[in-house]
Amino acid sequence: MNIADEAIGAGNSAGSSSFRRWMRVMPALLLVAAAAFVAAYYVPLHRAHVLLLEEQRKSNQRGKELEQTLSQVRGELQAKTAQIEKSEAERQQTEAAKKSGVDRVEQIKAELAGKLDKHVKKGVAAVAVAEGQAFVALSESAVFLPNTVDVSPQGQALLCQVSGALSASGGGQAPLRVGAVSGPPASVPAPLQAAYPTPWELSAVRAATVTQTLQDKCSVAGARLSAVGHAEHDPAAAALGETKLPPGRVEISVALPGASPAAK
């Protein structure tokens, strides 16, 4: 073997040795490279993925909360809308009932005036409807015999006609209230002043006499009747308005159907 061959052999031996060293180092280098890749790319990507998942979870949670809030607001809005609609319906119903009540009052007043038209035109009767009651006022001269507390035959017929008209307006069996007004003492005839020294006595007796006549002659049940003397005071004057009747009078009233207790 010459020197050249030895050199070639030595070179081959050295190359083989170097190759084996590289083969041993290569896995380590690959491992280091893989670790570097993981550190440089995978770990940040994983962290980013985790953060995205967390953000998505939070977004979903916020979405659920917003949906709950929206559902609550929607429910409150629906309840408020229903309340407003109910209030509006009640308002319209009240207005309709009020209008219907006013119309009914005018109708009753017209019916009474029609039934008593002859006496109204003569100026011995007046009709009014107010505060849930229908009133008929009668001049004392149209009811009583002159200078007495006795009901005249014409007065009896008039009382029966009035009680019938009022009973029809009040529903048939509604209570009738009789009130008598004596007028100022100066307007009371002397014979009556002598028999009944005070306006309270005179008005009370007249109210009682009319009530008795309604029961005995007009077939009105006594349980439906009540009587009160007002002396010279006239609580129904405002309802009767500008009536032309004299101050001495008899007033018969009936509570209308549907009237409030306060009005009665």
mmCIF file of C-alpha atoms in Angstrom:
data_model
loop_
_atom_site.group_PDB
_atom_site.id
_atom_site.type_symbol
_atom_site.label_atom_id
_atom_site.label_comp_id
_atom_site.label_asym_id
_atom_site.label_seq_id
_atom_site.Cartn_x
_atom_site.Cartn_y
_atom_site.Cartn_z
ATOM 1 C CA MET A 1 0.000 0.000 0.000
ATOM 2 C CA ASN A 2 1.478 3.294 -0.998
ATOM 3 C CA ILE A 3 1.206 6.613 0.682
ATOM 4 C CA ALA A 4 -1.656 7.776 -1.531
ATOM 5 C CA ASP A 5 -3.788 4.821 -0.628
ATOM 6 C CA GLU A 6 -3.092 5.364 3.027
ATOM 7 C CA ALA A 7 -4.112 8.983 2.688
ATOM 8 C CA ILE A 8 -7.326 7.997 0.945
ATOM 9 C CA GLY A 9 -8.048 5.419 3.610
ATOM 10 C CA ALA A 10 -7.351 7.881 6.364
ATOM 11 C CA GLY A 11 -9.650 10.388 4.681
ATOM 12 C CA ASN A 12 -12.385 7.850 4.303
ATOM 13 C CA SER A 13 -11.970 6.828 7.913
ATOM 14 C CA ALA A 14 -12.154 10.470 9.037
ATOM 15 C CA GLY A 15 -15.235 11.107 6.859
ATOM 16 C CA SER A 16 -16.988 8.069 8.219
ATOM 17 C CA SER A 17 -16.222 9.141 11.729
ATOM 18 C CA SER A 18 -17.535 12.655 11.040
ATOM 19 C CA PHE A 19 -20.684 11.265 9.461
ATOM 20 C CA ARG A 20 -21.318 9.112 12.481
ATOM 21 C CA ARG A 21 -20.887 12.136 14.753
ATOM 22 C CA TRP A 22 -23.396 14.095 12.667
ATOM 23 C CA MET A 23 -25.827 11.222 12.780
ATOM 24 C CA ARG A 24 -25.563 11.221 16.547
ATOM 25 C CA VAL A 25 -26.015 15.015 16.747
ATOM 26 C CA MET A 26 -28.841 15.195 14.198
ATOM 27 C CA PRO A 27 -31.644 13.911 16.533
ATOM 28 C CA ALA A 28 -30.584 16.393 19.125
ATOM 29 C CA LEU A 29 -30.643 19.153 16.550
ATOM 30 C CA LEU A 30 -34.047 18.026 15.328
ATOM 31 C CA LEU A 31 -35.313 17.918 18.879
ATOM 32 C CA VAL A 32 -33.955 21.383 19.523
ATOM 33 C CA ALA A 33 -35.506 22.607 16.270
ATOM 34 C CA ALA A 34 -38.843 21.040 17.164
ATOM 35 C CA ALA A 35 -38.683 22.573 20.615
ATOM 36 C CA ALA A 36 -37.851 25.915 19.084
ATOM 37 C CA PHE A 37 -40.768 25.567 16.647
ATOM 38 C CA VAL A 38 -43.120 24.629 19.451
ATOM 39 C CA ALA A 39 -41.854 27.513 21.544
ATOM 40 C CA ALA A 40 -41.996 29.936 18.668
ATOM 41 C CA TYR A 41 -45.295 28.935 17.035
ATOM 42 C CA TYR A 42 -47.371 26.312 18.824
ATOM 43 C CA VAL A 43 -47.314 27.786 22.346
ATOM 44 C CA PRO A 44 -48.427 31.275 21.199
ATOM 45 C CA LEU A 45 -51.028 29.712 18.940
ATOM 46 C CA HIS A 46 -52.288 27.559 21.793
ATOM 47 C CA ARG A 47 -52.440 30.553 24.093
ATOM 48 C CA ALA A 48 -54.231 32.543 21.442
ATOM 49 C CA HIS A 49 -56.661 29.663 20.963
ATOM 50 C CA VAL A 50 -57.337 29.504 24.708
ATOM 51 C CA LEU A 51 -57.868 33.266 24.811
ATOM 52 C CA LEU A 52 -60.254 33.052 21.871
ATOM 53 C CA LEU A 53 -62.213 30.299 23.573
ATOM 54 C CA GLU A 54 -62.414 32.383 26.750
ATOM 55 C CA GLU A 55 -63.544 35.428 24.801
ATOM 56 C CA GLN A 56 -66.127 33.324 23.034
ATOM 57 C CA ARG A 57 -67.357 31.983 26.382
ATOM 58 C CA LYS A 58 -67.624 35.505 27.746
ATOM 59 C CA SER A 59 -69.362 36.677 24.591
ATOM 60 C CA ASN A 60 -71.834 33.816 24.850
ATOM 61 C CA GLN A 61 -72.452 34.660 28.494
ATOM 62 C CA ARG A 62 -72.995 38.329 27.666
ATOM 63 C CA GLY A 63 -75.288 37.284 24.838
ATOM 64 C CA LYS A 64 -77.353 35.189 27.257
ATOM 65 C CA GLU A 65 -77.499 38.048 29.749
ATOM 66 C CA LEU A 66 -78.552 40.470 27.027
ATOM 67 C CA GLU A 67 -81.180 38.022 25.825
ATOM 68 C CA GLN A 68 -82.519 37.690 29.377
ATOM 69 C CA THR A 69 -82.559 41.467 29.780
ATOM 70 C CA LEU A 70 -84.291 41.857 26.437
ATOM 71 C CA SER A 71 -86.833 39.216 27.366
ATOM 72 C CA GLN A 72 -87.491 40.973 30.686
ATOM 73 C CA VAL A 73 -87.837 44.356 29.001
ATOM 74 C CA ARG A 74 -90.128 42.827 26.385
ATOM 75 C CA GLY A 75 -92.293 41.321 29.121
ATOM 76 C CA GLU A 76 -92.453 44.621 31.008
ATOM 77 C CA LEU A 77 -93.332 46.427 27.789
ATOM 78 C CA GLN A 78 -96.100 43.961 27.043
ATOM 79 C CA ALA A 79 -97.454 44.305 30.588
ATOM 80 C CA LYS A 80 -97.335 48.097 30.346
ATOM 81 C CA THR A 81 -99.024 48.017 26.955
ATOM 82 C CA ALA A 82 -101.745 45.743 28.315
ATOM 83 C CA GLN A 83 -102.221 48.071 31.289
ATOM 84 C CA ILE A 84 -102.497 51.104 29.003
ATOM 85 C CA GLU A 85 -104.956 49.302 26.748
ATOM 86 C CA LYS A 86 -107.008 48.257 29.790
ATOM 87 C CA SER A 87 -107.034 51.824 31.146
ATOM 88 C CA GLU A 88 -108.059 53.165 27.753
ATOM 89 C CA ALA A 89 -110.833 50.575 27.468
ATOM 90 C CA GLU A 90 -112.075 51.468 30.965
ATOM 91 C CA ARG A 91 -111.956 55.179 30.103
ATOM 92 C CA GLN A 92 -113.941 54.626 26.941
ATOM 93 C CA GLN A 93 -116.399 52.441 28.832
ATOM 94 C CA THR A 94 -116.813 55.110 31.523
ATOM 95 C CA GLU A 95 -117.357 57.814 28.937
ATOM 96 C CA ALA A 96 -119.863 55.637 27.098
ATOM 97 C CA ALA A 97 -121.693 54.893 30.363
ATOM 98 C CA LYS A 98 -121.685 58.576 31.275
ATOM 99 C CA LYS A 99 -123.042 59.526 27.875
ATOM 100 C CA SER A 100 -125.598 56.763 28.104
ATOM 101 C CA GLY A 101 -126.546 57.965 31.595
ATOM 102 C CA VAL A 102 -126.969 61.549 30.385
ATOM 103 C CA ASP A 103 -129.052 60.344 27.470
ATOM 104 C CA ARG A 104 -131.167 58.231 29.823
ATOM 105 C CA VAL A 105 -131.680 61.164 32.187
ATOM 106 C CA GLU A 106 -132.892 63.353 29.348
ATOM 107 C CA GLN A 107 -135.137 60.550 28.142
ATOM 108 C CA ILE A 108 -136.699 60.099 31.599
ATOM 109 C CA LYS A 109 -137.191 63.831 31.965
ATOM 110 C CA ALA A 110 -138.876 63.976 28.555
ATOM 111 C CA GLU A 111 -141.102 61.002 29.431
ATOM 112 C CA LEU A 112 -142.204 62.559 32.716
ATOM 113 C CA ALA A 113 -142.826 65.936 31.105
ATOM 114 C CA GLY A 114 -144.848 64.217 28.389
ATOM 115 C CA LYS A 115 -147.031 62.360 30.888
ATOM 116 C CA LEU A 116 -147.612 65.518 32.940
ATOM 117 C CA ASP A 117 -147.639 67.905 30.005
ATOM 118 C CA LYS A 118 -151.096 69.345 30.774
ATOM 119 C CA HIS A 119 -150.188 70.163 34.359
ATOM 120 C CA VAL A 120 -146.760 71.533 33.405
ATOM 121 C CA LYS A 121 -148.375 73.879 30.888
ATOM 122 C CA LYS A 122 -150.866 75.011 33.526
ATOM 123 C CA GLY A 123 -147.948 75.924 35.787
ATOM 124 C CA VAL A 124 -148.979 73.595 38.619
ATOM 125 C CA ALA A 125 -146.271 70.973 38.017
ATOM 126 C CA ALA A 126 -142.559 70.972 37.252
ATOM 127 C CA VAL A 127 -140.243 68.100 36.325
ATOM 128 C CA ALA A 128 -136.515 67.690 36.986
ATOM 129 C CA VAL A 129 -133.909 64.924 36.926
ATOM 130 C CA ALA A 130 -130.733 65.436 38.955
ATOM 131 C CA GLU A 131 -128.309 63.599 41.256
ATOM 132 C CA GLY A 132 -129.701 60.195 40.335
ATOM 133 C CA GLN A 133 -133.301 61.152 41.138
ATOM 134 C CA ALA A 134 -136.374 62.196 39.216
ATOM 135 C CA PHE A 135 -138.444 64.964 40.818
ATOM 136 C CA VAL A 136 -141.996 66.158 40.284
ATOM 137 C CA ALA A 137 -143.001 69.317 42.124
ATOM 138 C CA LEU A 138 -146.687 70.166 42.519
ATOM 139 C CA SER A 139 -148.217 73.449 43.541
ATOM 140 C CA GLU A 140 -150.052 73.244 46.883
ATOM 141 C CA SER A 141 -153.141 74.656 45.176
ATOM 142 C CA ALA A 142 -153.181 71.698 42.777
ATOM 143 C CA VAL A 143 -153.047 69.163 45.624
ATOM 144 C CA PHE A 144 -154.903 70.543 48.664
ATOM 145 C CA LEU A 145 -158.306 72.053 49.295
ATOM 146 C CA PRO A 146 -157.996 75.795 49.986
ATOM 147 C CA ASN A 147 -156.777 76.673 53.499
ATOM 148 C CA THR A 148 -156.623 73.007 54.558
ATOM 149 C CA VAL A 149 -154.213 70.085 54.601
ATOM 150 C CA ASP A 150 -156.791 67.806 52.950
ATOM 151 C CA VAL A 151 -156.108 66.463 49.461
ATOM 152 C CA SER A 152 -158.695 67.554 46.892
ATOM 153 C CA PRO A 153 -160.262 65.082 44.438
ATOM 154 C CA GLN A 154 -158.310 66.711 41.626
ATOM 155 C CA GLY A 155 -155.204 66.519 43.784
ATOM 156 C CA GLN A 156 -155.794 62.822 44.386
ATOM 157 C CA ALA A 157 -155.987 62.134 40.656
ATOM 158 C CA LEU A 158 -152.866 64.203 40.062
ATOM 159 C CA LEU A 159 -150.942 62.370 42.786
ATOM 160 C CA CYS A 160 -151.901 59.005 41.332
ATOM 161 C CA GLN A 161 -150.780 60.115 37.889
ATOM 162 C CA VAL A 162 -147.473 61.411 39.249
ATOM 163 C CA SER A 163 -146.767 58.299 41.331
ATOM 164 C CA GLY A 164 -147.448 56.115 38.298
ATOM 165 C CA ALA A 165 -145.115 58.133 36.084
ATOM 166 C CA LEU A 166 -142.354 58.168 38.706
ATOM 167 C CA SER A 167 -142.724 54.468 39.434
ATOM 168 C CA ALA A 168 -142.277 53.713 35.744
ATOM 169 C CA SER A 169 -139.122 55.846 35.705
ATOM 170 C CA GLY A 170 -137.735 54.169 38.832
ATOM 171 C CA GLY A 171 -138.304 50.631 37.674
ATOM 172 C CA GLY A 172 -141.761 49.897 39.094
ATOM 173 C CA GLN A 173 -141.102 49.205 42.767
ATOM 174 C CA ALA A 174 -138.547 51.912 43.603
ATOM 175 C CA PRO A 175 -139.170 53.896 46.830
ATOM 176 C CA LEU A 176 -141.050 57.189 46.515
ATOM 177 C CA ARG A 177 -140.083 60.062 48.781
ATOM 178 C CA VAL A 178 -142.620 62.769 49.544
ATOM 179 C CA GLY A 179 -141.449 66.180 50.689
ATOM 180 C CA ALA A 180 -143.593 69.195 51.510
ATOM 181 C CA VAL A 181 -142.484 72.831 51.539
ATOM 182 C CA SER A 182 -144.691 75.288 53.403
ATOM 183 C CA GLY A 183 -143.129 78.416 51.954
ATOM 184 C CA PRO A 184 -142.341 81.543 54.003
ATOM 185 C CA PRO A 185 -144.636 82.093 57.002
ATOM 186 C CA ALA A 186 -146.000 85.257 55.404
ATOM 187 C CA SER A 187 -147.328 83.221 52.470
ATOM 188 C CA VAL A 188 -149.254 80.761 54.668
ATOM 189 C CA PRO A 189 -153.000 81.571 55.003
ATOM 190 C CA ALA A 190 -154.170 82.628 58.465
ATOM 191 C CA PRO A 191 -156.370 79.549 59.085
ATOM 192 C CA LEU A 192 -153.394 77.287 58.486
ATOM 193 C CA GLN A 193 -151.123 79.444 60.651
ATOM 194 C CA ALA A 194 -153.641 79.162 63.451
ATOM 195 C CA ALA A 195 -153.856 75.363 63.137
ATOM 196 C CA TYR A 196 -150.141 74.836 62.522
ATOM 197 C CA PRO A 197 -148.125 77.607 64.178
ATOM 198 C CA THR A 198 -144.770 76.645 62.671
ATOM 199 C CA PRO A 199 -143.735 75.857 59.078
ATOM 200 C CA TRP A 200 -142.330 72.545 60.297
ATOM 201 C CA GLU A 201 -145.738 71.417 61.570
ATOM 202 C CA LEU A 202 -147.539 72.451 58.416
ATOM 203 C CA SER A 203 -145.048 70.859 56.027
ATOM 204 C CA ALA A 204 -144.861 67.652 58.068
ATOM 205 C CA VAL A 205 -148.636 67.224 58.134
ATOM 206 C CA ARG A 206 -148.950 67.912 54.415
ATOM 207 C CA ALA A 207 -146.203 65.409 53.579
ATOM 208 C CA ALA A 208 -147.882 62.786 55.751
ATOM 209 C CA THR A 209 -151.299 63.462 54.199
ATOM 210 C CA VAL A 210 -149.955 63.116 50.655
ATOM 211 C CA THR A 211 -148.156 59.900 51.594
ATOM 212 C CA GLN A 212 -151.351 58.474 53.088
ATOM 213 C CA THR A 213 -153.256 59.375 49.926
ATOM 214 C CA LEU A 214 -150.671 57.641 47.730
ATOM 215 C CA GLN A 215 -151.070 54.487 49.799
ATOM 216 C CA ASP A 216 -154.838 54.512 50.211
ATOM 217 C CA LYS A 217 -155.999 55.984 46.891
ATOM 218 C CA CYS A 218 -153.146 55.282 44.447
ATOM 219 C CA SER A 219 -152.314 51.738 45.596
ATOM 220 C CA VAL A 220 -148.667 52.536 46.316
ATOM 221 C CA ALA A 221 -147.250 50.072 48.856
ATOM 222 C CA GLY A 222 -146.560 51.755 52.177
ATOM 223 C CA ALA A 223 -143.134 50.134 52.322
ATOM 224 C CA ARG A 224 -142.158 52.191 49.268
ATOM 225 C CA LEU A 225 -143.155 55.506 50.818
ATOM 226 C CA SER A 226 -141.466 58.005 53.090
ATOM 227 C CA ALA A 227 -142.456 61.536 54.089
ATOM 228 C CA VAL A 228 -140.525 64.582 55.254
ATOM 229 C CA GLY A 229 -141.485 68.185 55.969
ATOM 230 C CA HIS A 230 -138.982 70.850 54.895
ATOM 231 C CA ALA A 231 -140.731 73.882 56.447
ATOM 232 C CA GLU A 232 -139.881 76.885 54.262
ATOM 233 C CA HIS A 233 -136.628 75.260 53.089
ATOM 234 C CA ASP A 234 -136.475 73.657 49.654
ATOM 235 C CA PRO A 235 -133.580 71.210 49.088
ATOM 236 C CA ALA A 236 -134.918 70.350 45.620
ATOM 237 C CA ALA A 237 -134.929 73.971 44.428
ATOM 238 C CA ALA A 238 -131.562 73.654 42.649
ATOM 239 C CA ALA A 239 -132.765 70.596 40.731
ATOM 240 C CA LEU A 240 -136.012 72.270 39.736
ATOM 241 C CA GLY A 241 -134.201 75.382 38.540
ATOM 242 C CA GLU A 242 -136.196 78.426 37.503
ATOM 243 C CA THR A 243 -139.573 76.921 38.260
ATOM 244 C CA LYS A 244 -142.603 79.202 38.296
ATOM 245 C CA LEU A 245 -144.345 77.214 41.021
ATOM 246 C CA PRO A 246 -145.292 79.038 44.205
ATOM 247 C CA PRO A 247 -143.112 78.427 47.273
ATOM 248 C CA GLY A 248 -145.744 76.200 48.896
ATOM 249 C CA ARG A 249 -145.501 72.860 47.149
ATOM 250 C CA VAL A 250 -145.274 69.074 47.316
ATOM 251 C CA GLU A 251 -142.249 67.325 45.824
ATOM 252 C CA ILE A 252 -142.214 63.624 45.035
ATOM 253 C CA SER A 253 -138.962 61.963 43.993
ATOM 254 C CA VAL A 254 -137.736 58.518 43.001
ATOM 255 C CA ALA A 255 -134.200 57.156 42.754
ATOM 256 C CA LEU A 256 -133.397 56.112 39.199
ATOM 257 C CA PRO A 257 -132.027 52.626 38.367
ATOM 258 C CA GLY A 258 -128.227 52.518 38.503
ATOM 259 C CA ALA A 259 -127.927 55.626 40.658
ATOM 260 C CA SER A 260 -125.107 55.580 43.208
ATOM 261 C CA PRO A 261 -125.977 55.310 46.908
ATOM 262 C CA ALA A 262 -124.706 58.848 47.422
ATOM 263 C CA ALA A 263 -127.130 60.154 44.814
ATOM 264 C CA LYS A 264 -130.009 58.343 46.398
#
